[in-house]
Amino acid sequence: MKKFVFSLDKVLNFKAQTLDIKNNEMLKMQVELKEVERKIYNLNNDFAETNQRMILDLQSGLAPMDMAAYKLYLNEINNKIRNYNMLKANLLNLIDKKMAIIIELKTDISGLEHLKEKQFGEYFRLNQKEQETNLEEFVSRSRYFAV
């Protein structure tokens, strides 16, 4: 009997390779997201520290020029935070889309593997039936020649 060959094996392999690529892309995006979140956290801390320092300087008497410098710096930090938050939102959107693609690929692969198992079961059943038939034929011939 011939060897079992799954007709969609190339498709299954292609989808598995594509899944690996998409998983790697997802990991890179998650690393980038963590980096953006770390920058946002650091900027928020910098904003809070600078704001606290400004309040302390105000209590001890702050020149209007220095106050304007503080406000300018705090505004710059706020702009950076806003930009990183927009980048974070875009990354989260891309991650959601990539996750949908990964789920679809996993579903396709699972379906193909299930089909492969089903076809292999059918192949095994037919192979077993053929072996039984061959054995019966052999036994019949043996009896015929034994007489």
Coordinates of C-alpha atoms in Angstrom, one line a residue:
M1 CA 0.0 0.0 0.0
K2 CA 1.2 3.5 -0.8
K3 CA 2.3 5.9 1.9
F4 CA -0.2 8.4 3.3
V5 CA 0.0 11.8 1.7
F6 CA -2.1 14.7 2.9
S7 CA -3.1 16.6 -0.2
L8 CA -3.2 20.0 1.6
D9 CA 0.1 19.5 3.4
K10 CA 1.7 22.4 1.5
V11 CA -1.2 24.7 2.5
L12 CA -0.8 23.6 6.1
N13 CA 2.9 24.2 6.1
F14 CA 2.4 27.7 4.5
K15 CA -0.2 28.6 7.1
A16 CA 2.1 27.4 9.9
Q17 CA 5.0 29.5 8.6
T18 CA 2.7 32.5 8.2
L19 CA 1.5 32.0 11.8
D20 CA 5.1 32.0 13.0
I21 CA 5.8 35.2 11.1
K22 CA 2.7 36.9 12.5
N23 CA 3.6 35.7 16.0
N24 CA 7.0 37.3 15.7
E25 CA 5.5 40.5 14.4
M26 CA 3.1 40.5 17.3
L27 CA 6.0 40.0 19.8
K28 CA 7.8 43.0 18.3
M29 CA 4.8 45.2 18.5
Q30 CA 4.2 44.1 22.1
V31 CA 7.9 45.0 22.9
E32 CA 7.4 48.4 21.2
L33 CA 4.2 48.9 23.2
K34 CA 6.0 48.2 26.5
E35 CA 8.6 50.7 25.5
V36 CA 6.0 53.4 24.7
E37 CA 4.3 52.7 28.0
R38 CA 7.6 53.0 29.8
K39 CA 8.2 56.4 28.1
I40 CA 4.7 57.6 29.0
Y41 CA 5.3 56.5 32.6
N42 CA 8.7 58.3 32.8
L43 CA 7.2 61.5 31.2
N44 CA 4.3 61.5 33.7
N45 CA 6.8 61.2 36.5
D46 CA 8.9 64.0 35.1
F47 CA 5.8 66.1 34.8
A48 CA 4.8 65.5 38.4
E49 CA 8.3 66.2 39.7
T50 CA 8.6 69.4 37.7
N51 CA 5.2 70.5 38.7
Q52 CA 6.1 69.8 42.4
R53 CA 9.4 71.7 42.0
M54 CA 7.5 74.7 40.4
I55 CA 5.0 74.7 43.3
L56 CA 7.9 74.8 45.8
D57 CA 9.7 77.6 43.9
L58 CA 6.4 79.5 43.8
Q59 CA 6.1 79.4 47.5
S60 CA 9.6 80.8 47.9
G61 CA 9.1 83.5 45.3
L62 CA 9.4 82.7 41.6
A63 CA 10.3 85.3 38.9
P64 CA 7.7 85.6 36.1
M65 CA 10.4 84.5 33.6
D66 CA 11.1 81.4 35.5
M67 CA 7.4 80.7 35.8
A68 CA 7.1 81.0 32.0
A69 CA 10.0 78.6 31.6
Y70 CA 8.3 76.0 33.9
K71 CA 5.0 76.4 32.0
L72 CA 6.8 76.0 28.6
Y73 CA 8.6 72.9 29.8
L74 CA 5.4 71.4 31.3
N75 CA 3.6 72.1 28.1
E76 CA 6.4 70.3 26.1
I77 CA 6.1 67.3 28.4
N78 CA 2.3 67.3 27.9
N79 CA 2.7 67.3 24.1
K80 CA 5.2 64.4 24.3
I81 CA 2.7 62.5 26.5
R82 CA -0.1 63.2 24.1
N83 CA 2.0 62.0 21.1
Y84 CA 3.1 58.8 22.9
N85 CA -0.6 58.2 23.9
M86 CA -1.6 58.5 20.2
L87 CA 1.3 56.1 19.3
K88 CA 0.1 53.7 22.0
A89 CA -3.5 53.8 20.6
N90 CA -2.2 53.1 17.1
L91 CA -0.1 50.2 18.4
L92 CA -3.0 48.7 20.3
N93 CA -5.1 49.0 17.2
L94 CA -2.4 47.2 15.1
I95 CA -2.1 44.6 17.8
D96 CA -5.8 43.9 17.8
K97 CA -5.7 43.5 14.0
K98 CA -2.7 41.2 14.2
M99 CA -4.4 39.2 16.9
A100 CA -7.4 38.7 14.6
I101 CA -5.2 37.5 11.8
I102 CA -3.4 35.1 14.2
I103 CA -6.7 33.7 15.5
E104 CA -7.9 33.2 11.9
L105 CA -4.6 31.4 11.0
K106 CA -4.9 29.2 14.1
T107 CA -8.4 28.3 13.2
D108 CA -7.4 27.5 9.6
I109 CA -4.5 25.4 10.8
S110 CA -6.7 23.6 13.4
G111 CA -9.2 22.8 10.7
L112 CA -6.5 21.5 8.3
E113 CA -5.0 19.4 11.1
H114 CA -8.4 17.9 11.9
L115 CA -9.0 17.2 8.2
K116 CA -5.5 15.5 8.0
E117 CA -6.3 13.3 11.1
K118 CA -9.6 12.4 9.5
Q119 CA -8.0 11.5 6.2
F120 CA -5.3 9.6 8.0
G121 CA -7.9 7.6 9.9
E122 CA -9.6 6.8 6.6
Y123 CA -6.3 5.8 5.1
F124 CA -5.5 3.6 8.1
R125 CA -9.0 2.0 7.9
L126 CA -8.6 1.2 4.2
N127 CA -5.1 -0.1 4.7
Q128 CA -6.3 -2.4 7.4
K129 CA -9.1 -3.6 5.2
E130 CA -6.7 -4.2 2.3
Q131 CA -4.4 -6.2 4.6
E132 CA -7.3 -8.3 5.9
T133 CA -8.4 -9.0 2.2
N134 CA -4.8 -9.9 1.3
L135 CA -4.6 -12.2 4.3
E136 CA -7.9 -13.9 3.4
E137 CA -6.7 -14.3 -0.1
F138 CA -3.5 -15.8 1.1
V139 CA -5.3 -18.2 3.4
S140 CA -7.7 -19.2 0.6
R141 CA -4.8 -19.9 -1.8
S142 CA -3.0 -21.9 0.9
R143 CA -6.0 -24.1 1.4
Y144 CA -6.5 -24.5 -2.3
F145 CA -2.9 -25.6 -2.8
A146 CA -2.9 -27.7 0.3
V147 CA -5.6 -30.0 -0.9

